[in-house]
Coordinates of C-alpha atoms in Angstrom, one line a residue:
X124 CA 39.7 60.8 -18.2
X125 CA 38.5 59.0 -21.4
X126 CA 39.1 55.6 -19.8
X127 CA 36.9 56.5 -16.9
X128 CA 34.0 57.5 -19.2
X129 CA 34.4 54.2 -21.1
X130 CA 34.4 52.1 -17.9
X131 CA 31.6 54.0 -16.2
X132 CA 28.7 52.4 -18.2
X133 CA 30.1 49.0 -17.6
X134 CA 30.5 49.7 -13.9
X135 CA 26.9 51.0 -13.7
X136 CA 25.5 47.9 -15.4
X137 CA 27.5 45.7 -13.1
X138 CA 26.2 47.5 -10.0
X139 CA 22.6 47.5 -11.2
X140 CA 22.9 43.7 -12.0
X141 CA 24.2 43.0 -8.5
X142 CA 21.5 45.2 -6.9
X143 CA 18.7 43.6 -8.8
X144 CA 20.0 40.1 -8.0
X145 CA 20.2 40.8 -4.3
X146 CA 16.7 42.3 -4.2
X147 CA 15.2 39.1 -5.5
X148 CA 13.0 37.9 -2.7
X149 CA 11.7 34.9 -4.7
X150 CA 13.2 32.0 -2.7
X151 CA 11.8 29.1 -4.7
X152 CA 13.3 26.0 -3.3
X153 CA 13.2 22.7 -5.3
X154 CA 11.7 19.9 -3.3
X155 CA 10.9 16.3 -3.9
X156 CA 7.3 15.3 -4.5
X157 CA 7.4 13.4 -1.2
X158 CA 7.8 16.7 0.6
X159 CA 4.5 18.0 -0.7
X160 CA 1.6 18.1 1.7
X161 CA -0.5 14.9 1.6
X162 CA -3.6 16.9 0.4
X163 CA -1.6 18.1 -2.6
X164 CA -0.5 14.7 -3.7
X165 CA -4.0 13.3 -3.1
X166 CA -5.4 16.1 -5.3
X167 CA -2.9 15.3 -8.1
X168 CA -3.6 11.5 -7.9
X169 CA -7.4 12.0 -8.0
X170 CA -7.7 14.6 -10.7
X171 CA -4.6 14.0 -12.8
X172 CA -4.1 10.2 -12.5
X173 CA -2.1 9.8 -15.8
X174 CA 0.3 12.7 -15.2
X175 CA 3.4 12.5 -13.1
X176 CA 5.1 15.3 -11.2
X177 CA 7.9 16.8 -13.2
X178 CA 9.0 19.4 -10.7
X179 CA 7.9 20.8 -7.4
X180 CA 9.1 23.7 -5.4
X181 CA 8.3 25.5 -2.2
X182 CA 8.2 29.3 -1.9
X183 CA 7.5 30.5 1.7
X184 CA 4.1 29.0 2.4
X185 CA 3.1 27.9 -1.1
X186 CA 4.0 25.0 -3.4
X187 CA 4.2 25.0 -7.1
X188 CA 4.0 21.7 -9.0
X189 CA 4.4 21.1 -12.7
X190 CA 3.0 17.9 -14.2
X191 CA 4.1 15.9 -17.2
X192 CA 0.9 16.9 -19.1
X193 CA 1.9 20.6 -18.9
X194 CA -0.5 21.4 -16.0
X195 CA 0.9 23.7 -13.3
X196 CA -0.7 23.7 -9.8
X197 CA -0.2 26.1 -6.9
X198 CA -1.0 24.9 -3.4
X199 CA -1.1 26.7 -0.1
X200 CA 0.8 25.5 2.9
X201 CA -2.0 23.0 3.8
X202 CA -2.0 21.5 0.3
X203 CA -5.2 23.1 -0.9
X204 CA -5.1 24.2 -4.5
X205 CA -5.1 27.9 -5.2
X206 CA -4.5 27.9 -8.9
X207 CA -4.7 25.2 -11.5
X208 CA -3.4 26.0 -15.0
X209 CA -3.6 23.5 -17.9
X210 CA -1.2 23.7 -20.9
X211 CA -2.4 26.1 -23.6
X212 CA -5.4 24.8 -25.5
X213 CA -6.0 22.0 -22.9
X214 CA -8.9 21.8 -20.5
X215 CA -8.9 20.9 -16.8
X216 CA -10.9 18.1 -15.3
X217 CA -13.9 19.0 -13.3
X218 CA -15.0 18.1 -9.8
X219 CA -12.6 20.0 -7.7
X220 CA -14.6 23.3 -7.9
X221 CA -18.3 24.0 -7.5
X222 CA -20.5 22.1 -10.0
X223 CA -22.5 25.3 -10.6
X224 CA -19.5 26.6 -12.6
X225 CA -19.8 23.7 -15.0
X226 CA -23.6 24.1 -15.2
X227 CA -23.2 27.8 -16.2
X228 CA -20.6 27.0 -18.8
X229 CA -22.7 24.2 -20.3
X230 CA -25.6 26.7 -20.8
X231 CA -23.6 29.7 -22.1
X232 CA -20.2 28.4 -23.2
X233 CA -21.0 24.9 -24.5
X234 CA -17.8 23.1 -25.6
X235 CA -15.5 25.6 -24.1
X236 CA -13.5 24.0 -21.3
X237 CA -11.7 25.6 -18.5
X238 CA -8.0 26.3 -19.1
X239 CA -7.2 27.9 -15.7
X240 CA -9.0 28.4 -12.5
X241 CA -7.9 30.5 -9.5
X242 CA -9.3 30.9 -6.0
X243 CA -9.7 34.6 -5.2
X244 CA -11.3 36.5 -2.4
X245 CA -14.6 36.9 -4.4
X246 CA -14.7 33.3 -5.4
X247 CA -13.2 31.8 -8.6
X248 CA -11.6 33.3 -11.6
X249 CA -12.0 31.0 -14.6
X250 CA -10.2 31.3 -18.0
X251 CA -11.7 29.3 -20.8
X252 CA -9.6 27.8 -23.6
X253 CA -10.9 30.7 -25.7
X254 CA -9.2 33.1 -23.2
X255 CA -12.6 34.4 -22.0
X256 CA -12.4 35.2 -18.3
X257 CA -15.3 34.8 -16.0
X258 CA -15.7 35.5 -12.2
X259 CA -17.8 33.1 -10.1
X260 CA -18.8 33.5 -6.4
X261 CA -17.6 31.1 -3.7
X262 CA -20.7 28.9 -4.4
X263 CA -20.1 28.9 -8.2
X264 CA -22.7 31.5 -9.0
X265 CA -21.9 33.7 -12.0
X266 CA -20.7 37.3 -11.2
X267 CA -19.2 38.8 -14.3
X268 CA -17.4 38.2 -17.6
X269 CA -14.2 39.9 -18.5
X270 CA -12.3 39.7 -15.2
X271 CA -9.4 42.1 -14.8
X272 CA -6.7 40.3 -12.9

């Protein structure tokens, strides 16, 4: 009986580990950069010309790309960006989101670049290098500061 009680916790841990592993629906599949949609590679070439693709993977209908400068970009199935995240403390280039966002930041957050930008239903969620989060509408108009993701 003592042996059973000693083995029971180990058995329980093993069963839980197997169950958690089999429940993992994340099916990230590594792919070569040539398998990315052409819009995605054009975006990378245009806005990150000095960076190279370090890794790329496909998960259902989305693509995740990591660049040599630490930037991570998520694309939808058509190759349109949905999230662009620079390395900590680094800023993103502009031009691929509405110019009104840059105009607002120049007025109210001068010198604070964008560290991450995400397309959301309401428009764009922007995180500055200071970690301030701001929500902008689809046209780049200011909505609110302090976005809760």
